[in-house]
Structures are given as structure tokens and as C-alpha cells.
Coordinates of N, CA and C in Angstrom, one line a residue:
M1 N -34.5 -22.0 7.8 CA -36.0 -22.0 7.7 C -36.3 -23.2 6.8
N2 N -37.3 -24.0 7.3 CA -37.7 -25.2 6.6 C -38.7 -24.7 5.5
K3 N -39.1 -25.7 4.7 CA -40.1 -25.4 3.6 C -41.4 -24.9 4.1
R4 N -41.9 -25.5 5.1 CA -43.2 -25.2 5.7 C -43.2 -23.7 6.2
N5 N -42.2 -23.4 6.9 CA -42.1 -22.0 7.4 C -41.9 -21.0 6.3
T6 N -41.2 -21.4 5.2 CA -41.0 -20.5 4.1 C -42.3 -20.3 3.4
Y7 N -43.1 -21.4 3.2 CA -44.5 -21.2 2.6 C -45.4 -20.4 3.4
L8 N -45.4 -20.6 4.7 CA -46.2 -19.8 5.6 C -45.8 -18.3 5.6
F9 N -44.5 -18.0 5.5 CA -44.0 -16.7 5.4 C -44.4 -16.0 4.1
I10 N -44.3 -16.8 3.0 CA -44.8 -16.2 1.7 C -46.3 -16.0 1.7
L11 N -47.0 -16.9 2.3 CA -48.5 -16.8 2.4 C -48.8 -15.5 3.2
Y12 N -48.1 -15.3 4.3 CA -48.3 -14.1 5.2 C -48.1 -12.9 4.4
L13 N -47.0 -12.8 3.6 CA -46.6 -11.7 2.8 C -47.7 -11.4 1.7
L14 N -48.2 -12.5 1.1 CA -49.2 -12.3 0.1 C -50.5 -11.7 0.7
V15 N -50.9 -12.2 1.8 CA -52.1 -11.7 2.5 C -51.9 -10.3 2.9
A16 N -50.7 -9.9 3.4 CA -50.5 -8.5 3.8 C -50.5 -7.6 2.6
V17 N -50.0 -8.0 1.5 CA -50.0 -7.2 0.3 C -51.4 -7.0 -0.3
V18 N -52.2 -8.1 -0.3 CA -53.6 -8.0 -0.7 C -54.4 -7.1 0.2
F19 N -54.2 -7.2 1.5 CA -54.9 -6.4 2.5 C -54.5 -4.9 2.3
A20 N -53.2 -4.6 2.1 CA -52.8 -3.3 2.0 C -53.3 -2.7 0.7
S21 N -53.4 -3.5 -0.4 CA -53.9 -3.0 -1.6 C -55.4 -2.7 -1.5
C22 N -56.2 -3.5 -0.8 CA -57.6 -3.2 -0.6 C -57.8 -2.0 0.2
T23 N -57.0 -1.8 1.2 CA -57.1 -0.6 2.1 C -56.7 0.6 1.4
N24 N -55.7 0.6 0.6 CA -55.3 1.8 -0.2 C -56.4 2.1 -1.3
N25 N -57.0 1.1 -1.9 CA -58.0 1.3 -2.8 C -59.2 2.0 -2.2
E26 N -59.6 1.5 -1.0 CA -60.8 2.1 -0.3 C -60.4 3.6 0.1
K27 N -59.2 3.8 0.5 CA -58.8 5.1 0.9 C -58.8 6.0 -0.3
D28 N -58.3 5.6 -1.5 CA -58.3 6.4 -2.7 C -59.8 6.7 -3.1
K29 N -60.7 5.8 -3.0 CA -62.1 6.0 -3.3 C -62.7 7.0 -2.4
L30 N -62.4 7.0 -1.1 CA -62.9 7.9 -0.1 C -62.3 9.3 -0.5
H31 N -61.0 9.4 -0.8 CA -60.4 10.7 -1.2 C -61.1 11.3 -2.4
E32 N -61.3 10.5 -3.4 CA -62.0 10.9 -4.6 C -63.4 11.4 -4.4
K33 N -64.2 10.7 -3.6 CA -65.5 11.0 -3.3 C -65.6 12.4 -2.6
I34 N -64.7 12.5 -1.6 CA -64.7 13.8 -0.9 C -64.2 14.9 -1.8
K35 N -63.2 14.7 -2.6 CA -62.7 15.8 -3.5 C -63.9 16.2 -4.4
E36 N -64.6 15.2 -5.0 CA -65.7 15.5 -5.9 C -66.7 16.4 -5.2
Q37 N -67.1 16.1 -4.0 CA -68.1 16.8 -3.3 C -67.6 18.3 -3.0
I38 N -66.4 18.4 -2.6 CA -65.9 19.7 -2.3 C -65.8 20.6 -3.5
L39 N -65.4 20.0 -4.6 CA -65.3 20.8 -5.9 C -66.7 21.2 -6.4
L40 N -67.7 20.3 -6.2 CA -69.1 20.6 -6.5 C -69.6 21.7 -5.7
H41 N -69.3 21.6 -4.4 CA -69.8 22.6 -3.4 C -69.2 24.0 -3.7
E42 N -67.9 24.0 -4.1 CA -67.2 25.3 -4.2 C -67.3 25.9 -5.6
K43 N -67.8 25.1 -6.6 CA -67.7 25.6 -8.0 C -68.5 26.9 -8.2
E44 N -69.6 27.1 -7.4 CA -70.4 28.3 -7.5 C -69.7 29.6 -6.9
V45 N -68.8 29.3 -6.0 CA -68.1 30.4 -5.2 C -66.7 30.7 -5.6
T46 N -65.9 29.7 -5.9 CA -64.5 29.8 -6.1 C -64.0 29.0 -7.3
Q47 N -63.1 29.6 -8.0 CA -62.5 28.9 -9.1 C -61.3 28.2 -8.5
I48 N -61.3 26.8 -8.4 CA -60.3 26.1 -7.8 C -59.4 25.5 -8.9
D49 N -58.1 25.8 -8.7 CA -57.1 25.3 -9.7 C -56.8 23.8 -9.4
S50 N -56.6 23.5 -8.1 CA -56.3 22.2 -7.6 C -56.7 22.1 -6.2
L51 N -56.9 20.8 -5.8 CA -57.3 20.5 -4.4 C -56.6 19.3 -3.9
K52 N -56.0 19.4 -2.8 CA -55.3 18.2 -2.2 C -55.8 17.9 -0.8
I53 N -56.2 16.7 -0.6 CA -56.6 16.3 0.8 C -55.4 16.1 1.6
L54 N -55.2 16.8 2.7 CA -54.1 16.6 3.6 C -54.4 15.6 4.6
E55 N -55.6 15.6 5.2 CA -55.9 14.7 6.3 C -57.4 14.5 6.3
I56 N -57.8 13.3 6.7 CA -59.2 13.0 6.9 C -59.3 12.4 8.3
D57 N -60.1 12.9 9.2 CA -60.4 12.4 10.5 C -61.9 12.0 10.6
S58 N -62.2 10.9 11.3 CA -63.5 10.6 11.6 C -63.9 11.1 12.9
L59 N -65.1 11.8 12.9 CA -65.6 12.3 14.2 C -66.9 11.6 14.7
T60 N -67.0 11.4 15.9 CA -68.2 11.0 16.6 C -69.0 12.2 16.9
R61 N -70.2 12.1 17.3 CA -71.0 13.3 17.7 C -70.3 14.1 18.8
Y62 N -69.7 13.3 19.7 CA -69.0 13.9 20.8 C -67.8 14.8 20.3
G63 N -67.0 14.1 19.4 CA -65.9 14.8 18.8 C -66.3 16.0 17.9
Y64 N -67.5 15.9 17.3 CA -68.0 17.0 16.5 C -68.4 18.2 17.4
I65 N -69.0 17.9 18.5 CA -69.4 19.0 19.4 C -68.1 19.6 19.9
K66 N -67.1 18.8 20.2 CA -65.8 19.4 20.7 C -65.2 20.3 19.6
V67 N -65.3 20.0 18.4 CA -64.7 20.8 17.3 C -65.5 22.1 17.3
I68 N -66.8 22.1 17.3 CA -67.6 23.3 17.3 C -67.3 24.1 18.5
L69 N -67.2 23.5 19.7 CA -66.9 24.2 20.9 C -65.5 24.9 20.7
E70 N -64.6 24.3 20.2 CA -63.2 24.9 20.0 C -63.4 26.1 19.1
Q71 N -64.1 26.0 18.0 CA -64.3 27.2 17.1 C -65.0 28.4 17.8
L72 N -66.0 28.0 18.6 CA -66.7 29.1 19.4 C -65.7 29.8 20.4
E73 N -64.8 29.0 21.0 CA -63.8 29.6 21.9 C -62.9 30.5 21.2
Y74 N -62.5 30.2 20.0 CA -61.7 31.1 19.2 C -62.4 32.3 18.9
M75 N -63.7 32.2 18.5 CA -64.5 33.4 18.2 C -64.7 34.3 19.5
E76 N -64.9 33.6 20.6 CA -65.0 34.4 21.9 C -63.7 35.2 22.1
Y77 N -62.6 34.6 21.9 CA -61.3 35.2 22.1 C -61.1 36.4 21.2
D78 N -61.5 36.2 19.9 CA -61.3 37.3 18.9 C -62.2 38.4 19.3
F79 N -63.5 38.2 19.6 CA -64.4 39.3 20.0 C -63.9 40.0 21.2
Y80 N -63.5 39.2 22.2 CA -63.0 39.8 23.5 C -61.8 40.7 23.2
T81 N -60.9 40.2 22.4 CA -59.6 40.9 22.1 C -60.0 42.2 21.3
T82 N -60.8 42.1 20.4 CA -61.2 43.3 19.6 C -61.8 44.3 20.5
L83 N -62.7 43.9 21.4 CA -63.4 44.8 22.3 C -62.4 45.6 23.2
N84 N -61.4 44.9 23.6 CA -60.4 45.4 24.5 C -59.2 46.1 23.9
T85 N -59.0 46.0 22.6 CA -57.8 46.6 22.0 C -58.1 47.5 20.8
D86 N -59.3 47.5 20.2 CA -59.6 48.3 19.1 C -60.4 49.6 19.6
F87 N -59.6 50.6 19.9 CA -60.2 51.8 20.4 C -60.9 52.7 19.4
D88 N -60.8 52.3 18.1 CA -61.4 53.1 17.0 C -62.8 52.6 16.7
L89 N -63.3 51.7 17.5 CA -64.7 51.2 17.2 C -65.7 52.2 17.5
S90 N -66.7 52.3 16.6 CA -67.8 53.2 16.8 C -68.7 52.6 18.0
D91 N -69.5 53.4 18.5 CA -70.4 53.0 19.6 C -71.3 51.8 19.2
S92 N -71.8 51.9 17.9 CA -72.7 50.9 17.4 C -71.9 49.6 17.2
A93 N -70.7 49.7 16.6 CA -69.9 48.5 16.4 C -69.5 47.8 17.7
Y94 N -69.2 48.7 18.7 CA -68.8 48.2 20.0 C -70.0 47.4 20.6
T95 N -71.2 48.0 20.6 CA -72.4 47.4 21.1 C -72.7 46.0 20.4
E96 N -72.5 46.0 19.0 CA -72.8 44.8 18.3 C -71.8 43.7 18.6
L97 N -70.5 44.1 18.8 CA -69.5 43.1 19.3 C -69.8 42.5 20.7
E98 N -70.3 43.4 21.5 CA -70.7 42.9 22.9 C -71.8 41.9 22.8
I99 N -72.8 42.2 22.0 CA -73.9 41.3 21.8 C -73.5 40.0 21.2
M100 N -72.6 40.0 20.2 CA -72.1 38.8 19.6 C -71.3 38.0 20.6
L101 N -70.5 38.7 21.4 CA -69.7 38.0 22.4 C -70.6 37.3 23.4
T102 N -71.6 37.9 23.8 CA -72.6 37.3 24.8 C -73.3 36.1 24.1
E103 N -73.6 36.2 22.9 CA -74.3 35.1 22.2 C -73.3 33.9 22.1
V104 N -72.0 34.2 21.8 CA -71.0 33.1 21.6 C -70.8 32.5 23.0
Q105 N -70.7 33.3 24.1 CA -70.5 32.7 25.4 C -71.7 31.9 25.8
D106 N -72.9 32.2 25.4 CA -74.1 31.4 25.7 C -74.0 30.1 25.0
L107 N -73.6 30.1 23.7 CA -73.4 28.9 22.9 C -72.4 28.0 23.5
I108 N -71.3 28.6 24.0 CA -70.2 27.8 24.6 C -70.8 27.1 25.8
D109 N -71.5 27.8 26.7 CA -72.2 27.1 27.8 C -73.1 26.0 27.4
L110 N -73.9 26.2 26.4 CA -74.8 25.2 25.9 C -74.0 23.9 25.4
Y111 N -73.0 24.2 24.6 CA -72.2 23.0 24.0 C -71.3 22.3 25.0
R112 N -70.9 23.0 26.0 CA -70.1 22.4 27.1 C -71.1 21.4 27.8
G113 N -72.3 21.8 28.0 CA -73.3 20.9 28.6 C -73.6 19.7 27.7
K114 N -73.6 20.0 26.4 CA -73.9 18.9 25.4 C -72.7 17.8 25.5
T115 N -71.5 18.3 25.6 CA -70.4 17.3 25.7 C -70.4 16.5 27.0
E116 N -70.9 17.1 28.1 CA -71.0 16.4 29.3 C -72.1 15.4 29.3
E117 N -73.2 15.7 28.5 CA -74.4 14.9 28.4 C -74.2 13.7 27.4
N118 N -73.4 14.0 26.4 CA -73.3 13.1 25.3 C -72.1 12.1 25.5
T119 N -72.5 10.8 25.7 CA -71.4 9.9 25.9 C -71.1 9.0 24.7
D120 N -71.8 9.3 23.6 CA -71.6 8.5 22.3 C -70.3 9.0 21.7
N121 N -69.2 8.4 22.1 CA -67.9 8.7 21.5 C -67.4 7.6 20.7
E122 N -68.3 6.8 20.1 CA -67.9 5.6 19.3 C -68.5 5.5 17.9
T123 N -69.7 6.0 17.8 CA -70.4 6.0 16.5 C -69.9 7.0 15.6
F124 N -69.6 6.7 14.3 CA -69.1 7.6 13.3 C -70.2 8.6 13.1
F125 N -69.9 9.9 13.0 CA -70.9 10.9 12.7 C -70.5 11.7 11.4
C126 N -69.3 12.1 11.2 CA -68.9 12.8 10.0 C -67.3 12.8 9.8
Y127 N -66.9 13.3 8.7 CA -65.5 13.4 8.4 C -65.1 14.9 8.7
F128 N -63.9 15.0 9.2 CA -63.3 16.3 9.4 C -62.1 16.3 8.4
V129 N -62.2 17.1 7.3 CA -61.2 17.1 6.2 C -60.4 18.3 6.2
E130 N -59.1 18.2 6.2 CA -58.2 19.3 6.0 C -57.7 19.3 4.5
T131 N -57.8 20.4 3.8 CA -57.4 20.4 2.4 C -56.5 21.6 2.1
E132 N -55.8 21.4 1.0 CA -55.0 22.5 0.5 C -55.6 22.9 -0.8
V133 N -56.1 24.1 -1.0 CA -56.8 24.5 -2.1 C -56.0 25.6 -2.9
W134 N -55.7 25.3 -4.1 CA -55.0 26.3 -4.9 C -56.0 27.1 -5.8
S135 N -56.0 28.4 -5.7 CA -56.8 29.2 -6.5 C -56.1 30.5 -6.8
S136 N -56.1 30.9 -8.1 CA -55.4 32.1 -8.6 C -54.0 32.1 -8.1
G137 N -53.3 31.0 -8.2 CA -51.9 30.9 -7.9 C -51.5 30.9 -6.5
E138 N -52.5 30.9 -5.6 CA -52.2 30.9 -4.1 C -52.8 29.6 -3.5
A139 N -52.1 29.1 -2.5 CA -52.6 28.0 -1.7 C -53.1 28.4 -0.4
Q140 N -54.3 27.9 0.0 CA -54.8 28.1 1.3 C -55.3 26.8 1.9
I141 N -55.3 26.7 3.2 CA -55.8 25.6 3.9 C -57.2 25.8 4.3
Y142 N -58.1 24.8 4.0 CA -59.5 24.9 4.3 C -59.9 23.6 5.1
Y143 N -60.9 23.7 5.9 CA -61.4 22.6 6.6 C -62.8 22.4 6.3
Y144 N -63.2 21.2 6.1 CA -64.6 20.8 5.8 C -65.1 19.8 6.7
L145 N -66.4 19.9 7.1 CA -67.1 18.8 7.8 C -68.0 18.2 6.8
I146 N -67.9 16.9 6.6 CA -68.6 16.2 5.6 C -69.4 15.0 6.2
S147 N -70.7 14.9 5.9 CA -71.5 13.9 6.5 C -71.2 12.5 6.0
K148 N -71.9 11.5 6.6 CA -71.8 10.1 6.1 C -72.1 10.0 4.7
D149 N -73.1 10.7 4.2 CA -73.5 10.6 2.8 C -72.8 11.7 1.9
F150 N -71.7 12.1 2.4 CA -70.8 13.0 1.6 C -71.4 14.4 1.3
K151 N -72.2 14.9 2.2 CA -72.7 16.3 2.0 C -71.9 17.2 2.9
I152 N -71.5 18.4 2.4 CA -70.8 19.4 3.1 C -71.7 20.0 4.2
L153 N -71.3 20.0 5.4 CA -72.1 20.6 6.5 C -71.8 22.1 6.5
D154 N -72.6 22.9 5.7 CA -72.3 24.3 5.6 C -72.5 25.0 6.9
D155 N -73.5 24.7 7.6 CA -73.7 25.4 8.9 C -73.6 24.4 10.0
P156 N -72.3 24.2 10.5 CA -72.1 23.1 11.4 C -72.9 23.2 12.7
F157 N -73.4 24.4 13.1 CA -74.2 24.5 14.3 C -75.5 23.9 14.2
D158 N -76.0 23.7 12.9 CA -77.3 23.0 12.7 C -77.2 21.5 13.1
Q159 N -76.1 21.0 13.1 CA -75.9 19.5 13.3 C -75.8 19.1 14.8
V160 N -75.7 20.1 15.7 CA -75.5 19.8 17.1 C -76.7 19.1 17.6
I161 N -76.5 18.2 18.6 CA -77.6 17.5 19.2 C -78.6 18.4 19.8
E162 N -79.8 18.2 19.5 CA -80.9 19.1 20.1 C -81.1 18.7 21.6

């Protein structure tokens, strides 16, 4: 390797190290901002011993609707399974579950239509954050949807495109 190639290689390494340092610093700031918001949000409800961010994904509106749709499909499955396997349900509980199942199925149809109509799969909409929360000596995994301005989306169904 001649001197010029050596200098170029060293310059390349220096640029790579500086870039990686900046990227990690931005990532650390994002993690801290999100942790701060989650702790503020949960302080009224739960005493958190520690919180660790496991993963942060960026969602577009399209991706957001797909996440909501997936949650509704899980609810539909749970309601349907309960209706067909829990023979100890009272008549009123059975009727209430039937109504809830119908409402969930209607929402699924609505949001499937939204995903077909919505082609914006490029613009950032919110963060999907997976956390490990320790409380009272036990760890649990929690998921949060957090807006661009770092607000927790408490009722994710409010955010779906009208």
C-alpha cells in the first residue's frame, strides 16, 4: 500500500468512526426521550423499577393501520374462541361477546378497506416500541405506539385515517 492509499484508508476509517458516533448519539437521545415519555405516562398507573427498550420500529400510516388490523384479528379470534369453548358463560355474557365480536369484525372490514385505499407507505407516522418493564420484581413485555412529538397513543383506534 502506498502512502496515498494509506492516507485515504485512514481518512475513510475516521469518517466511519465519526458517522457511527453521531448515529449512536442520535439513537441514544431517541431512546432516552422515549423512555422519559413512557415513565411519565405510566407513573400514575404503575410503579416501574426499570425500563429497557428492546426495539424501536418506525411506522407509516399504512404500517400503523396494519398493526391495528392485526390486533383486531387477535381480538376476533379470542372472542370467537371464547364463544365456542366456554360453556359456562351466562346468557348475558354470551350475548355481550357476540356483540363485541360483530363490532370487531366490522372494524376489521373498515380497516382492511383503509389499507387498500392508503398508499402512503413512505411517510413516517409513529414509533412502535417494544419494552421490557420491571415492576415488583417481575418483567413484562409492553408495546407502545408513540407519535412524532413523543406522545403515547393511548387509544390507537383514534389515530386511524378518517
